[in-house]
PDB file of C-alpha atoms in Angstrom:
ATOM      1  CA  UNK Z   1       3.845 -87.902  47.727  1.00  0.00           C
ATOM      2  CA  UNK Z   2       6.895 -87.189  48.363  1.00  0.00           C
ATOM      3  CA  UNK Z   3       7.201 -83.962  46.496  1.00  0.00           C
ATOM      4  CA  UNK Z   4       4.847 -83.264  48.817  1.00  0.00           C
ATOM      5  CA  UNK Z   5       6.246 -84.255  51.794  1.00  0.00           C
ATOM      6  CA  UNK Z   6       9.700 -82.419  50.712  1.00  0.00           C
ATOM      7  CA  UNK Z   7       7.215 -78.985  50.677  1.00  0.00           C
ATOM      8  CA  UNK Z   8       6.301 -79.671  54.039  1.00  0.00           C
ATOM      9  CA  UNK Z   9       9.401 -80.112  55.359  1.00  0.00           C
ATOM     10  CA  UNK Z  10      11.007 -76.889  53.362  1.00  0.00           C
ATOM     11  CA  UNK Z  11       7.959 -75.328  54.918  1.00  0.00           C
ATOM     12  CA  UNK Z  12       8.199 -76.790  58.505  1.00  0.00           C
ATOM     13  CA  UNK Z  13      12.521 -75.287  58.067  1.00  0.00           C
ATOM     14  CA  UNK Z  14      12.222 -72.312  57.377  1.00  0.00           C
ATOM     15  CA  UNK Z  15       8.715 -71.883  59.772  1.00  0.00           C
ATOM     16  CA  UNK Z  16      10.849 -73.130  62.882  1.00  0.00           C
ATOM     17  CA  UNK Z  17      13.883 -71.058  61.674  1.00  0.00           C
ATOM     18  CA  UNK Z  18      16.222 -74.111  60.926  1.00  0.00           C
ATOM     19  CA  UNK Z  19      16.426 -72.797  57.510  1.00  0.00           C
ATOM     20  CA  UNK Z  20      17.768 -69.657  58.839  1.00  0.00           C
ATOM     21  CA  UNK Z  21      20.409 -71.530  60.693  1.00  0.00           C
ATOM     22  CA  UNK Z  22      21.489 -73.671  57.834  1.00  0.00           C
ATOM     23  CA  UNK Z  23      21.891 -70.381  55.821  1.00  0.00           C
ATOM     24  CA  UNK Z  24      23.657 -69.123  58.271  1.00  0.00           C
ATOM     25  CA  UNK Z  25      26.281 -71.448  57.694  1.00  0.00           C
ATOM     26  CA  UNK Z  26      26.441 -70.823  54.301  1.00  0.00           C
ATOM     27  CA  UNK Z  27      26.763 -67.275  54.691  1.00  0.00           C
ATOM     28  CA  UNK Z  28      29.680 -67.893  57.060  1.00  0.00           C
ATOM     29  CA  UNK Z  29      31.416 -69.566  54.372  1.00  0.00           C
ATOM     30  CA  UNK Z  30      30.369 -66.537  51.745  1.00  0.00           C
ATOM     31  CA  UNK Z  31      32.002 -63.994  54.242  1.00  0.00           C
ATOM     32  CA  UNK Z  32      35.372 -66.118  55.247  1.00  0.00           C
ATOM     33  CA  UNK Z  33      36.443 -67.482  51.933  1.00  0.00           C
ATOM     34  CA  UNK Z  34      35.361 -63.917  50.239  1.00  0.00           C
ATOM     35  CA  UNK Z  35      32.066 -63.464  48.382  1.00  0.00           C
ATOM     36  CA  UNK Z  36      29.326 -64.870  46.611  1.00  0.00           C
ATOM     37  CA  UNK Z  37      31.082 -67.512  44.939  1.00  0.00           C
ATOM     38  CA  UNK Z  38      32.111 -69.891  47.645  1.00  0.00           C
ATOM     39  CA  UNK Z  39      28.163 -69.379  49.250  1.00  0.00           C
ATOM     40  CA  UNK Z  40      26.901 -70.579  45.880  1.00  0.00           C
ATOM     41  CA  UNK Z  41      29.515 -73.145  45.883  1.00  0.00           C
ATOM     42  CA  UNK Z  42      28.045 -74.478  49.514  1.00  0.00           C
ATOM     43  CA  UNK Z  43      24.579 -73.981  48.366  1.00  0.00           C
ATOM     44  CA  UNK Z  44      25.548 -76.557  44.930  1.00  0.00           C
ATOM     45  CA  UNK Z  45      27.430 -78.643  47.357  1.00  0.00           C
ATOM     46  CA  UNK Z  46      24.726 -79.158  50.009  1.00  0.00           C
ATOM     47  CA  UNK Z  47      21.880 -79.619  47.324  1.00  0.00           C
ATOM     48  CA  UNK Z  48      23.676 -82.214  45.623  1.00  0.00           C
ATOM     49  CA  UNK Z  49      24.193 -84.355  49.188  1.00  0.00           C
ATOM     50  CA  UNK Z  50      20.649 -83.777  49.608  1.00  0.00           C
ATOM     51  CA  UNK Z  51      19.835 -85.058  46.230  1.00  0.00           C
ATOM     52  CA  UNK Z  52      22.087 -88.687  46.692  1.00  0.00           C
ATOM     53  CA  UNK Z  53      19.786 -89.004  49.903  1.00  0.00           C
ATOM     54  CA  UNK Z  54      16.758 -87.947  48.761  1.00  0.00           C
ATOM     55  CA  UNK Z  55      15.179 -87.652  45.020  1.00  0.00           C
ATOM     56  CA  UNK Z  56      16.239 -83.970  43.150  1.00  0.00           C
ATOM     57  CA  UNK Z  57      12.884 -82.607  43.406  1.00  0.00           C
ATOM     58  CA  UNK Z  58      12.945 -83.110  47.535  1.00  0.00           C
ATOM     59  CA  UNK Z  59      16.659 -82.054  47.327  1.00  0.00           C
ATOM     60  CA  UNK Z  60      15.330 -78.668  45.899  1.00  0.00           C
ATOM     61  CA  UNK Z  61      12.163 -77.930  47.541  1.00  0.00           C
ATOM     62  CA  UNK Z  62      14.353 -78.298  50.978  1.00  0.00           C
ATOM     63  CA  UNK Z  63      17.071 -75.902  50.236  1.00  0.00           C
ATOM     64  CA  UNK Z  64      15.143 -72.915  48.152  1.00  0.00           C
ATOM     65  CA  UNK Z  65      14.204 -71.506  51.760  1.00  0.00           C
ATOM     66  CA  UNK Z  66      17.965 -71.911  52.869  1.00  0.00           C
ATOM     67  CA  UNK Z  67      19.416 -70.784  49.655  1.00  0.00           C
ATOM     68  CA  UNK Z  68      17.060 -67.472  49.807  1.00  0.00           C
ATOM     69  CA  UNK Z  69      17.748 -66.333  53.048  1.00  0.00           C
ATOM     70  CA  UNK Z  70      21.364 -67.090  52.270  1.00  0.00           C
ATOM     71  CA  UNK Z  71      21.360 -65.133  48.857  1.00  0.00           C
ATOM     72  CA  UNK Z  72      19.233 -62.145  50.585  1.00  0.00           C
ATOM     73  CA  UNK Z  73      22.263 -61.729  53.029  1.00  0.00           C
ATOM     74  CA  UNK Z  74      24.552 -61.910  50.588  1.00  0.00           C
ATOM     75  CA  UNK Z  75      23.079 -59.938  47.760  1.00  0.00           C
ATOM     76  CA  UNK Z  76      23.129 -62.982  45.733  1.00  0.00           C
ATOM     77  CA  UNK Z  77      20.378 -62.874  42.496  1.00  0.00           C
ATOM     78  CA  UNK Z  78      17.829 -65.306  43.212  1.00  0.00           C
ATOM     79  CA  UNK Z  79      18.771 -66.405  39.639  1.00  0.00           C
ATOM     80  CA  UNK Z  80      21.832 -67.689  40.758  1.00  0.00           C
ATOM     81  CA  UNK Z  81      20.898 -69.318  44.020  1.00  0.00           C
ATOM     82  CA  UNK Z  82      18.293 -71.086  41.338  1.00  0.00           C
ATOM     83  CA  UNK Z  83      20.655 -71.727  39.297  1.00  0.00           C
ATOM     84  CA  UNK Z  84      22.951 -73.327  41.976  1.00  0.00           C
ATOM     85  CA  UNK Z  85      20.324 -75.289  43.168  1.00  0.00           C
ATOM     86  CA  UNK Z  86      18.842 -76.531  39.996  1.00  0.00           C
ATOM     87  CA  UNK Z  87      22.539 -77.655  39.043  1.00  0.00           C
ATOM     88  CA  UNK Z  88      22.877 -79.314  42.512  1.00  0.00           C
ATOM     89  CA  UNK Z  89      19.609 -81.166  42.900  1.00  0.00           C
ATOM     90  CA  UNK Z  90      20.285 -82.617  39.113  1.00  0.00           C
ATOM     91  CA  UNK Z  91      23.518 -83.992  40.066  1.00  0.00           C
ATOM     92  CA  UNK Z  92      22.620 -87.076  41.586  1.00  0.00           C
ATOM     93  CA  UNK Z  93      25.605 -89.341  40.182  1.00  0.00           C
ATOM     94  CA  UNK Z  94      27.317 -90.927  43.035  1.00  0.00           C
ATOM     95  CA  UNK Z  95      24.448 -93.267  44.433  1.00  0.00           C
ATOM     96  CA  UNK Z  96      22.569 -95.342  42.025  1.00  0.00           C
ATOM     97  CA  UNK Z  97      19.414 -94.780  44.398  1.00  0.00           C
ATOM     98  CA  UNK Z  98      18.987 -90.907  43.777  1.00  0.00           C
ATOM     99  CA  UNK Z  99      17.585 -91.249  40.729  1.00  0.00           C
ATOM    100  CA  UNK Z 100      15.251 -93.375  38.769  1.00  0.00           C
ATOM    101  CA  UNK Z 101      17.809 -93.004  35.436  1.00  0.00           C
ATOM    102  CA  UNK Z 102      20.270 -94.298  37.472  1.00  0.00           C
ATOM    103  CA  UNK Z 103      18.617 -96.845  38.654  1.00  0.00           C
ATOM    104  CA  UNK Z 104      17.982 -98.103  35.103  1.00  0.00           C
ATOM    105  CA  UNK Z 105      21.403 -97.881  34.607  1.00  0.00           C
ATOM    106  CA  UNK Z 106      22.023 -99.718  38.027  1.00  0.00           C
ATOM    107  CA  UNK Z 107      20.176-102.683  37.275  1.00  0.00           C
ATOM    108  CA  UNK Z 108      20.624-103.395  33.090  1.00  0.00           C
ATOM    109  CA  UNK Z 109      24.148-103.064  33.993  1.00  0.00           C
ATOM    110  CA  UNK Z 110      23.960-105.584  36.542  1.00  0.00           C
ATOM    111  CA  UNK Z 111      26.274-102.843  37.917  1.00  0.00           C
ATOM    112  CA  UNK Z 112      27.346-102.607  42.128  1.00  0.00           C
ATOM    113  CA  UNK Z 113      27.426 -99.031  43.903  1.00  0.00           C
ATOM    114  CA  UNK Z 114      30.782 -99.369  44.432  1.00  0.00           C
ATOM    115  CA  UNK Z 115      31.534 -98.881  40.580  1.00  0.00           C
ATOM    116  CA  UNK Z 116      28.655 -96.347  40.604  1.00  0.00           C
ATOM    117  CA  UNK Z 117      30.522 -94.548  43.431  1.00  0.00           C
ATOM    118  CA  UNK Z 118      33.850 -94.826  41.324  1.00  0.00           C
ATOM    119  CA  UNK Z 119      32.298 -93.268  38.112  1.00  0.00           C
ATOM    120  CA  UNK Z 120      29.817 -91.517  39.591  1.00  0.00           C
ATOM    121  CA  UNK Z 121      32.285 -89.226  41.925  1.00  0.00           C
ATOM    122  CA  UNK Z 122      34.008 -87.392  39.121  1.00  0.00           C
ATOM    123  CA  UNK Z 123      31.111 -86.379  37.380  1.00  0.00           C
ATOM    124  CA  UNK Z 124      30.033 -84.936  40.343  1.00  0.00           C
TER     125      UNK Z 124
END
C-alpha cells in the first residue's frame, strides 16, 4: 500500500510539475557548484531525507521523476541518477523508523533514537 501510494504521489509530482520545480533546484546546485557531481550529490542527499521520513521504496519512487528531469538537463546518465538514488533511498541509518532492519535493531537493543542518531549519522 504504500508502495503504492509513493507511485501516486511520484505520479501526481511530476503531473502538476512540482517535480520539475524540485529538479530545478537541483540543477541550480549542478550549475553553481560546477557539474554533475554536486547535482548527483543533491539528488543522494534529498533521497536519503526522504528515506528517514518515509520507507526506501517511497523515498525512490518520489524522486526518479525529479532525478530524471534533473539528469536530462544536465546530461547526467540515467545510470547514475539510478545509481544516486538507489544509494540514497538505502541509506536509511539515522532514524530507527525508516527501516524495518532497523527497527529490529531498535527494539532487541532496547536501544533510544538518540544513540541511533549518534551512530547512525556517520554512516550516513
Amino acid at each position: 500500500l504504500t508502495i503504492s501510494a509513493a507511485f501516486g504521489v511520484s505520479a501526481a509530482l511530476d503531473n502538476t510539475g512540482v517535480a520539475a520545480k524540485f529538479a530545478n533546484a537541483i540543477i541550480n546546485i549542478g550549475k553553481s557548484a560546477g557539474g554533475t557531481g554536486p547535482a548527483l550529490i543533491a539528488i543522494y542527499i534529498a533521497t536519503a531525507l526522504l528515506s528517514e521520513l518515509l520507507t526506501n521504496n517511497a523515498a525512490g519512487a518520489i524522486m526518479y521523476p525529479i532525478a530524471a528531469i534533473a539528469g536530462d538537463a544536465l546530461k547526467i546518465s540515467p545510470r547514475d541518477t539510478s545509481i544516486a538514488i538507489m544509494l540514497g533511498a538505502s541509506a536509511g541509518f539515522i532514524n530507527p523508523f525508516s527501516y524495518q532492519c532497523n527497527l529490529m535493531v531498535y527494539a532487541a537493543g532496547n536501544y533510544n533514537v538518540r544513540e541511533f542518531a549518534i551512530i547512525g549519522a556517520p554512516f550516513q
